[in-house]
Amino acid sequence: MLYLFDSNTLIEANNRYYGVDIAPGFWEFILREAQKTRLKSIDFVLKEIKEGDDELKSWVTTHKAIFDISSEEEEIQKIFRKWPIM
């Protein structure tokens, strides 16, 4: 099974309990699961996180292969259309 994570998952992890600089095991877990094709994200998440200026931006830039799913793919667009607009 493939799990997709959103930007908030990484941002909250970095800002609260699992900062890139203080909890390397968490980030290594993400890399391991991504290599097994169990955990991925979309290009839009990469773009959003790269707008910041912190350790997380550096991490996603180094590991951008995790974000290889295009937000333009038909299945992704179907999911976007189901989300409520806030």
Short mmCIF file of N, CA and C in Angstrom, two decimals, residues 54-83:
data_model
loop_
_atom_site.label_atom_id
_atom_site.label_comp_id
_atom_site.label_asym_id
_atom_site.label_seq_id
_atom_site.Cartn_x
_atom_site.Cartn_y
_atom_site.Cartn_z
N ASP A 54 14.14 26.99 6.12
CA ASP A 54 14.57 26.30 7.32
C ASP A 54 15.20 24.96 6.97
N GLU A 55 15.45 24.14 7.99
CA GLU A 55 16.07 22.84 7.78
C GLU A 55 15.20 21.94 6.92
N LEU A 56 13.88 22.08 7.05
CA LEU A 56 12.96 21.25 6.27
C LEU A 56 13.11 21.54 4.78
N LYS A 57 13.27 22.79 4.42
CA LYS A 57 13.48 23.14 3.02
C LYS A 57 14.73 22.44 2.49
N SER A 58 15.78 22.45 3.25
CA SER A 58 17.02 21.77 2.84
C SER A 58 16.79 20.27 2.70
N TRP A 59 16.04 19.69 3.64
CA TRP A 59 15.80 18.25 3.62
C TRP A 59 15.00 17.85 2.39
N VAL A 60 13.91 18.55 2.10
CA VAL A 60 13.08 18.18 0.94
C VAL A 60 13.83 18.43 -0.37
N THR A 61 14.67 19.45 -0.39
CA THR A 61 15.46 19.72 -1.60
C THR A 61 16.44 18.58 -1.85
N THR A 62 17.04 18.07 -0.79
CA THR A 62 17.98 16.95 -0.91
C THR A 62 17.27 15.67 -1.30
N HIS A 63 16.04 15.49 -0.83
CA HIS A 63 15.30 14.24 -1.04
C HIS A 63 14.08 14.44 -1.93
N LYS A 64 14.22 15.25 -2.95
CA LYS A 64 13.06 15.60 -3.78
C LYS A 64 12.50 14.42 -4.58
N ALA A 65 13.21 13.32 -4.67
CA ALA A 65 12.69 12.15 -5.37
C ALA A 65 11.44 11.59 -4.70
N ILE A 66 11.28 11.86 -3.41
CA ILE A 66 10.09 11.41 -2.68
C ILE A 66 8.83 12.08 -3.23
N PHE A 67 9.00 13.25 -3.81
CA PHE A 67 7.88 14.07 -4.27
C PHE A 67 7.68 13.93 -5.78
N ASP A 68 7.74 12.71 -6.26
CA ASP A 68 7.76 12.48 -7.71
C ASP A 68 6.39 12.25 -8.33
N ILE A 69 5.34 12.39 -7.56
CA ILE A 69 4.00 12.22 -8.10
C ILE A 69 3.49 13.59 -8.55
N SER A 70 3.08 13.69 -9.79
CA SER A 70 2.62 14.95 -10.34
C SER A 70 1.23 15.29 -9.83
N SER A 71 1.05 16.51 -9.39
CA SER A 71 -0.27 16.96 -8.94
C SER A 71 -1.23 17.09 -10.12
N GLU A 72 -0.73 16.97 -11.33
CA GLU A 72 -1.56 17.05 -12.52
C GLU A 72 -2.13 15.69 -12.94
N GLU A 73 -1.69 14.62 -12.30
CA GLU A 73 -2.21 13.29 -12.64
C GLU A 73 -3.72 13.24 -12.40
N GLU A 74 -4.40 12.51 -13.24
CA GLU A 74 -5.86 12.44 -13.18
C GLU A 74 -6.37 11.96 -11.82
N GLU A 75 -5.76 10.93 -11.27
CA GLU A 75 -6.21 10.41 -9.97
C GLU A 75 -6.02 11.44 -8.85
N ILE A 76 -4.95 12.18 -8.90
CA ILE A 76 -4.71 13.23 -7.89
C ILE A 76 -5.75 14.33 -8.05
N GLN A 77 -6.04 14.72 -9.28
CA GLN A 77 -7.04 15.75 -9.52
C GLN A 77 -8.42 15.33 -9.02
N LYS A 78 -8.76 14.06 -9.16
CA LYS A 78 -10.04 13.56 -8.64
C LYS A 78 -10.12 13.73 -7.13
N ILE A 79 -9.02 13.46 -6.45
CA ILE A 79 -8.98 13.62 -5.00
C ILE A 79 -9.11 15.08 -4.62
N PHE A 80 -8.39 15.95 -5.33
CA PHE A 80 -8.49 17.39 -5.06
C PHE A 80 -9.93 17.87 -5.17
N ARG A 81 -10.63 17.39 -6.17
CA ARG A 81 -12.02 17.84 -6.37
C ARG A 81 -12.94 17.41 -5.24
N LYS A 82 -12.60 16.33 -4.55
CA LYS A 82 -13.44 15.85 -3.45
C LYS A 82 -13.22 16.64 -2.17
N TRP A 83 -12.08 17.30 -2.02
CA TRP A 83 -11.78 18.03 -0.78
C TRP A 83 -12.71 19.23 -0.64
#
